Amino acid sequence: MGKGGITHGFGVRTFKDNSKIVYEYRSLPLKLDPTGDAYIIYEGTAELIRGTLRFDGIKGSESFKGKQLAGGKQVVECIHTYTVPEKPASTETKKITSTMDFSYNGQPVFFISNPGDCTPIAKASPYQVWAVKTAWNFDVSAAVRSIEEGIELKDVNEKVWKQGLERVLGGIAIKILKNEEITLSDGTKAYYSEMAWNRGGTPITTLIVSVYRDGKWVLVAAHPSNNFEAARKIVKSLRFK
């Protein structure tokens, strides 16, 4: 302990008004707490990449110190130094009304069926290539990531995506309701999962479809608290060229 390397990753801080800050962090090697108050202590810095709502356009940095207590609970003290552009007196959020499906023209090329009226939202991670809030008031996103070494497609939603979301949510428990192989409309084999968690007293069910294609992990995720069938249709509409 204390001789490990620097930890690097991405995270999202969510505030009471649902404003978010996306950050990239680097943490120094973990240390045993010499006082005995905690199991381990750590510290590091972060770059504030982007924000939503009152943090839209944020630029800045963060320093943090944390400790892990018994039972896995963590206490973190953060200091943010940032600027946010002044907003005009009145702003208008533009909705997208289109009959066109979403298309990703990188590698691999894929499509997602048009979700109807939707509003673009800030991407929560550097892997996301598309993120919107639908007319049903739930978020949908698509991401393209590298395939994690040693992780099979059948396990990726639980072992990588679920664990990553739990870290972002600050340790909130997420329950796997379903994880099954499905066949997309173009014949592509995929894995579909449903996960239940709670945000501020509101039950959320995350629906996610994952595919390994051309050396990449492609995933589509939705986070409805209702209108589940609409969300299922969107994430399962993923198809490849």
mmCIF file of C-alpha atoms in Angstrom:
data_model
loop_
_atom_site.group_PDB
_atom_site.id
_atom_site.type_symbol
_atom_site.label_atom_id
_atom_site.label_comp_id
_atom_site.label_asym_id
_atom_site.label_seq_id
_atom_site.Cartn_x
_atom_site.Cartn_y
_atom_site.Cartn_z
ATOM 1 C CA MET A 1 0.000 0.000 0.000
ATOM 2 C CA GLY A 2 1.404 3.407 -0.910
ATOM 3 C CA LYS A 3 3.664 2.072 -3.668
ATOM 4 C CA GLY A 4 1.052 1.837 -6.412
ATOM 5 C CA GLY A 5 0.771 4.030 -9.476
ATOM 6 C CA ILE A 6 -1.360 7.074 -10.148
ATOM 7 C CA THR A 7 -5.069 6.315 -10.671
ATOM 8 C CA HIS A 8 -6.637 7.991 -13.719
ATOM 9 C CA GLY A 9 -10.274 8.109 -14.793
ATOM 10 C CA PHE A 10 -13.429 10.104 -15.447
ATOM 11 C CA GLY A 11 -16.402 10.917 -13.244
ATOM 12 C CA VAL A 12 -19.588 12.979 -12.957
ATOM 13 C CA ARG A 13 -20.729 15.041 -9.976
ATOM 14 C CA THR A 14 -24.515 15.561 -9.789
ATOM 15 C CA PHE A 15 -25.963 18.365 -7.658
ATOM 16 C CA LYS A 16 -29.412 18.781 -6.082
ATOM 17 C CA ASP A 17 -30.728 20.812 -9.040
ATOM 18 C CA ASN A 18 -29.492 18.026 -11.392
ATOM 19 C CA SER A 19 -26.630 20.203 -12.656
ATOM 20 C CA LYS A 20 -23.624 18.050 -13.522
ATOM 21 C CA ILE A 21 -19.857 18.483 -13.770
ATOM 22 C CA VAL A 22 -17.835 15.986 -15.819
ATOM 23 C CA TYR A 23 -14.207 15.709 -14.726
ATOM 24 C CA GLU A 24 -11.005 13.824 -15.497
ATOM 25 C CA TYR A 25 -9.079 12.941 -12.350
ATOM 26 C CA ARG A 26 -5.635 11.748 -11.338
ATOM 27 C CA SER A 27 -5.201 10.371 -7.846
ATOM 28 C CA LEU A 28 -1.880 9.786 -6.124
ATOM 29 C CA PRO A 29 -1.120 6.274 -4.794
ATOM 30 C CA LEU A 30 -3.358 5.088 -1.948
ATOM 31 C CA LYS A 31 -1.935 5.229 1.571
ATOM 32 C CA LEU A 32 -2.784 3.602 4.854
ATOM 33 C CA ASP A 33 -4.264 6.168 7.253
ATOM 34 C CA PRO A 34 -1.623 6.739 9.974
ATOM 35 C CA THR A 35 -4.304 8.048 12.375
ATOM 36 C CA GLY A 36 -6.346 4.842 12.148
ATOM 37 C CA ASP A 37 -9.571 6.802 11.507
ATOM 38 C CA ALA A 38 -9.937 5.306 8.028
ATOM 39 C CA TYR A 39 -8.719 2.284 6.087
ATOM 40 C CA ILE A 40 -7.005 4.286 3.326
ATOM 41 C CA ILE A 41 -6.518 7.932 2.409
ATOM 42 C CA TYR A 42 -5.889 9.475 -0.987
ATOM 43 C CA GLU A 43 -5.606 12.825 -2.743
ATOM 44 C CA GLY A 44 -5.358 14.167 -6.253
ATOM 45 C CA THR A 45 -6.401 16.707 -8.844
ATOM 46 C CA ALA A 46 -8.959 16.862 -11.630
ATOM 47 C CA GLU A 47 -9.706 18.880 -14.758
ATOM 48 C CA LEU A 48 -13.318 20.027 -15.134
ATOM 49 C CA ILE A 49 -14.198 18.987 -18.688
ATOM 50 C CA ARG A 50 -17.794 20.119 -19.128
ATOM 51 C CA GLY A 51 -20.989 20.890 -17.246
ATOM 52 C CA THR A 52 -24.760 21.116 -17.571
ATOM 53 C CA LEU A 53 -27.420 23.581 -16.404
ATOM 54 C CA ARG A 54 -25.790 26.144 -14.080
ATOM 55 C CA PHE A 55 -22.351 24.692 -14.889
ATOM 56 C CA ASP A 56 -22.786 24.838 -18.685
ATOM 57 C CA GLY A 57 -19.501 25.986 -20.261
ATOM 58 C CA ILE A 58 -17.488 25.416 -17.084
ATOM 59 C CA LYS A 59 -13.688 25.594 -17.169
ATOM 60 C CA GLY A 60 -11.479 24.908 -14.204
ATOM 61 C CA SER A 61 -9.828 22.434 -11.914
ATOM 62 C CA GLU A 62 -10.362 20.532 -8.685
ATOM 63 C CA SER A 63 -8.215 19.301 -5.825
ATOM 64 C CA PHE A 64 -9.516 16.579 -3.548
ATOM 65 C CA LYS A 65 -8.687 14.568 -0.468
ATOM 66 C CA GLY A 66 -10.594 11.467 0.540
ATOM 67 C CA LYS A 67 -10.713 8.554 2.896
ATOM 68 C CA GLN A 68 -12.331 5.148 2.747
ATOM 69 C CA LEU A 69 -14.095 4.071 5.905
ATOM 70 C CA ALA A 70 -15.205 0.663 7.093
ATOM 71 C CA GLY A 71 -17.912 -0.856 4.929
ATOM 72 C CA GLY A 72 -16.672 0.834 1.773
ATOM 73 C CA LYS A 73 -18.121 4.290 2.550
ATOM 74 C CA GLN A 74 -15.988 7.171 1.312
ATOM 75 C CA VAL A 75 -15.731 10.785 2.475
ATOM 76 C CA VAL A 76 -14.228 13.218 -0.043
ATOM 77 C CA GLU A 77 -13.408 16.918 0.381
ATOM 78 C CA CYS A 78 -13.202 18.826 -2.912
ATOM 79 C CA ILE A 79 -12.134 22.362 -3.783
ATOM 80 C CA HIS A 80 -13.263 23.624 -7.214
ATOM 81 C CA THR A 81 -11.661 26.595 -8.961
ATOM 82 C CA TYR A 82 -13.708 27.424 -12.037
ATOM 83 C CA THR A 83 -15.378 29.971 -14.280
ATOM 84 C CA VAL A 84 -18.790 29.741 -15.969
ATOM 85 C CA PRO A 85 -19.772 31.996 -18.898
ATOM 86 C CA GLU A 86 -22.514 34.516 -18.190
ATOM 87 C CA LYS A 87 -25.805 33.499 -19.769
ATOM 88 C CA PRO A 88 -28.041 35.925 -21.686
ATOM 89 C CA ALA A 89 -31.169 37.183 -19.935
ATOM 90 C CA SER A 90 -33.335 34.710 -21.804
ATOM 91 C CA THR A 91 -32.257 31.455 -23.385
ATOM 92 C CA GLU A 92 -34.112 28.945 -25.480
ATOM 93 C CA THR A 93 -33.402 25.239 -25.590
ATOM 94 C CA LYS A 94 -33.827 23.972 -29.105
ATOM 95 C CA LYS A 95 -35.581 20.697 -29.644
ATOM 96 C CA ILE A 96 -34.766 18.455 -32.558
ATOM 97 C CA THR A 97 -37.772 17.371 -34.578
ATOM 98 C CA SER A 98 -36.653 15.067 -37.344
ATOM 99 C CA THR A 99 -37.558 11.899 -39.177
ATOM 100 C CA MET A 100 -33.853 11.120 -39.607
ATOM 101 C CA ASP A 101 -32.279 8.334 -37.542
ATOM 102 C CA PHE A 102 -29.107 9.054 -35.603
ATOM 103 C CA SER A 103 -26.059 7.857 -37.539
ATOM 104 C CA TYR A 104 -22.471 7.482 -36.377
ATOM 105 C CA ASN A 105 -20.049 7.691 -39.271
ATOM 106 C CA GLY A 106 -16.893 6.681 -37.417
ATOM 107 C CA GLN A 107 -15.845 3.071 -36.984
ATOM 108 C CA PRO A 108 -17.968 1.076 -36.768
ATOM 109 C CA VAL A 109 -20.802 2.836 -38.608
ATOM 110 C CA PHE A 110 -24.148 2.385 -36.836
ATOM 111 C CA PHE A 111 -27.655 3.813 -36.622
ATOM 112 C CA ILE A 112 -30.296 4.347 -33.920
ATOM 113 C CA SER A 113 -33.971 4.871 -34.766
ATOM 114 C CA ASN A 114 -35.308 8.412 -34.483
ATOM 115 C CA PRO A 115 -36.596 8.971 -30.909
ATOM 116 C CA GLY A 116 -38.944 11.814 -31.957
ATOM 117 C CA ASP A 117 -38.762 15.252 -30.356
ATOM 118 C CA CYS A 118 -35.575 15.413 -28.316
ATOM 119 C CA THR A 119 -33.211 17.959 -26.800
ATOM 120 C CA PRO A 120 -29.414 17.653 -27.010
ATOM 121 C CA ILE A 121 -27.744 17.389 -23.602
ATOM 122 C CA ALA A 122 -24.119 17.523 -22.473
ATOM 123 C CA LYS A 123 -22.205 14.308 -23.044
ATOM 124 C CA ALA A 124 -21.383 12.734 -19.678
ATOM 125 C CA SER A 125 -18.135 11.055 -20.781
ATOM 126 C CA PRO A 126 -15.530 11.396 -23.541
ATOM 127 C CA TYR A 127 -16.747 8.087 -24.984
ATOM 128 C CA GLN A 128 -20.261 9.332 -25.747
ATOM 129 C CA VAL A 129 -21.019 10.219 -29.369
ATOM 130 C CA TRP A 130 -24.703 11.111 -28.889
ATOM 131 C CA ALA A 131 -26.772 12.240 -25.898
ATOM 132 C CA VAL A 132 -30.355 13.585 -25.825
ATOM 133 C CA LYS A 133 -33.349 13.992 -23.536
ATOM 134 C CA THR A 134 -36.462 12.554 -25.149
ATOM 135 C CA ALA A 135 -40.030 13.870 -25.160
ATOM 136 C CA TRP A 136 -40.735 11.171 -22.526
ATOM 137 C CA ASN A 137 -38.265 12.988 -20.227
ATOM 138 C CA PHE A 138 -35.556 10.343 -20.046
ATOM 139 C CA ASP A 139 -31.969 10.517 -21.299
ATOM 140 C CA VAL A 140 -30.599 8.340 -24.105
ATOM 141 C CA SER A 141 -26.973 8.116 -25.155
ATOM 142 C CA ALA A 142 -24.649 6.143 -27.417
ATOM 143 C CA ALA A 143 -20.958 5.528 -26.786
ATOM 144 C CA VAL A 144 -18.011 3.908 -28.538
ATOM 145 C CA ARG A 145 -15.258 2.524 -26.308
ATOM 146 C CA SER A 146 -12.299 0.178 -26.493
ATOM 147 C CA ILE A 147 -13.028 -3.410 -25.519
ATOM 148 C CA GLU A 148 -11.729 -4.157 -22.013
ATOM 149 C CA GLU A 149 -9.162 -6.956 -22.035
ATOM 150 C CA GLY A 150 -10.539 -10.245 -20.724
ATOM 151 C CA ILE A 151 -14.181 -9.053 -20.567
ATOM 152 C CA GLU A 152 -16.621 -11.084 -22.656
ATOM 153 C CA LEU A 153 -19.646 -9.412 -24.237
ATOM 154 C CA LYS A 154 -22.021 -11.282 -21.936
ATOM 155 C CA ASP A 155 -20.300 -9.747 -18.883
ATOM 156 C CA VAL A 156 -19.486 -6.203 -20.038
ATOM 157 C CA ASN A 157 -22.728 -4.537 -18.938
ATOM 158 C CA GLU A 158 -22.360 -5.798 -15.388
ATOM 159 C CA LYS A 159 -18.594 -5.921 -14.871
ATOM 160 C CA VAL A 160 -17.688 -2.652 -16.595
ATOM 161 C CA TRP A 161 -20.718 -0.414 -17.198
ATOM 162 C CA LYS A 162 -22.598 -1.131 -13.956
ATOM 163 C CA GLN A 163 -19.488 -0.761 -11.795
ATOM 164 C CA GLY A 164 -18.578 2.480 -13.552
ATOM 165 C CA LEU A 165 -22.050 3.930 -12.971
ATOM 166 C CA GLU A 166 -21.908 2.946 -9.288
ATOM 167 C CA ARG A 167 -18.654 4.889 -8.935
ATOM 168 C CA VAL A 168 -20.151 7.934 -10.666
ATOM 169 C CA LEU A 169 -23.223 7.767 -8.406
ATOM 170 C CA GLY A 170 -21.056 7.705 -5.315
ATOM 171 C CA GLY A 171 -21.609 4.082 -4.339
ATOM 172 C CA ILE A 172 -25.382 3.873 -4.885
ATOM 173 C CA ALA A 173 -26.264 0.181 -5.261
ATOM 174 C CA ILE A 174 -27.474 -0.943 -8.693
ATOM 175 C CA LYS A 175 -29.407 -4.202 -9.104
ATOM 176 C CA ILE A 176 -29.236 -6.282 -12.292
ATOM 177 C CA LEU A 177 -32.784 -7.209 -13.317
ATOM 178 C CA LYS A 178 -32.021 -8.797 -16.670
ATOM 179 C CA ASN A 179 -28.970 -9.693 -18.786
ATOM 180 C CA GLU A 180 -29.652 -11.648 -21.951
ATOM 181 C CA GLU A 181 -28.431 -12.193 -25.487
ATOM 182 C CA ILE A 182 -30.620 -10.622 -28.175
ATOM 183 C CA THR A 183 -30.476 -10.366 -31.968
ATOM 184 C CA LEU A 184 -30.764 -6.877 -33.438
ATOM 185 C CA SER A 185 -32.825 -6.191 -36.568
ATOM 186 C CA ASP A 186 -29.745 -6.522 -38.799
ATOM 187 C CA GLY A 187 -28.856 -9.935 -37.336
ATOM 188 C CA THR A 188 -26.122 -8.645 -35.009
ATOM 189 C CA LYS A 189 -25.760 -10.484 -31.697
ATOM 190 C CA ALA A 190 -25.941 -8.155 -28.687
ATOM 191 C CA TYR A 191 -26.415 -8.245 -24.926
ATOM 192 C CA TYR A 192 -29.348 -6.409 -23.363
ATOM 193 C CA SER A 193 -29.481 -5.540 -19.660
ATOM 194 C CA GLU A 194 -31.897 -3.818 -17.284
ATOM 195 C CA MET A 195 -30.577 -2.313 -14.042
ATOM 196 C CA ALA A 196 -32.541 -0.718 -11.187
ATOM 197 C CA TRP A 197 -31.310 2.110 -8.962
ATOM 198 C CA ASN A 198 -32.636 5.173 -7.140
ATOM 199 C CA ARG A 199 -31.902 8.859 -7.797
ATOM 200 C CA GLY A 200 -33.102 11.303 -5.156
ATOM 201 C CA GLY A 201 -36.058 9.096 -4.262
ATOM 202 C CA THR A 202 -36.994 8.427 -7.898
ATOM 203 C CA PRO A 203 -36.626 4.800 -9.070
ATOM 204 C CA ILE A 204 -34.684 4.576 -12.346
ATOM 205 C CA THR A 205 -34.317 1.567 -14.641
ATOM 206 C CA THR A 206 -31.305 1.762 -16.936
ATOM 207 C CA LEU A 207 -31.688 -0.148 -20.209
ATOM 208 C CA ILE A 208 -28.498 -0.897 -22.122
ATOM 209 C CA VAL A 209 -27.598 -2.726 -25.340
ATOM 210 C CA SER A 210 -23.938 -3.632 -25.944
ATOM 211 C CA VAL A 211 -22.207 -4.940 -29.073
ATOM 212 C CA TYR A 212 -18.580 -5.804 -29.838
ATOM 213 C CA ARG A 213 -17.853 -4.712 -33.402
ATOM 214 C CA ASP A 214 -14.623 -4.053 -35.318
ATOM 215 C CA GLY A 215 -12.595 -4.067 -32.110
ATOM 216 C CA LYS A 216 -14.891 -1.557 -30.397
ATOM 217 C CA TRP A 217 -17.555 -1.736 -27.693
ATOM 218 C CA VAL A 218 -20.687 0.062 -28.908
ATOM 219 C CA LEU A 219 -23.440 0.691 -26.363
ATOM 220 C CA VAL A 220 -26.773 2.471 -26.258
ATOM 221 C CA ALA A 221 -28.284 3.310 -22.862
ATOM 222 C CA ALA A 222 -31.539 4.894 -21.648
ATOM 223 C CA HIS A 223 -32.521 5.833 -18.086
ATOM 224 C CA PRO A 224 -36.331 5.999 -17.788
ATOM 225 C CA SER A 225 -38.428 6.209 -14.636
ATOM 226 C CA ASN A 226 -41.512 5.419 -16.782
ATOM 227 C CA ASN A 227 -42.331 4.889 -20.481
ATOM 228 C CA PHE A 228 -40.098 1.812 -20.388
ATOM 229 C CA GLU A 229 -41.396 0.342 -23.649
ATOM 230 C CA ALA A 230 -40.463 3.505 -25.556
ATOM 231 C CA ALA A 231 -36.965 3.319 -24.066
ATOM 232 C CA ARG A 232 -36.604 -0.385 -24.951
ATOM 233 C CA LYS A 233 -37.502 0.318 -28.586
ATOM 234 C CA ILE A 234 -34.875 3.041 -28.840
ATOM 235 C CA VAL A 235 -31.939 1.085 -27.368
ATOM 236 C CA LYS A 236 -32.843 -2.091 -29.272
ATOM 237 C CA SER A 237 -33.061 -0.171 -32.582
ATOM 238 C CA LEU A 238 -29.237 -0.138 -32.782
ATOM 239 C CA ARG A 239 -28.100 -1.542 -36.111
ATOM 240 C CA PHE A 240 -24.909 -1.575 -38.168
ATOM 241 C CA LYS A 241 -24.044 -0.818 -41.766
#
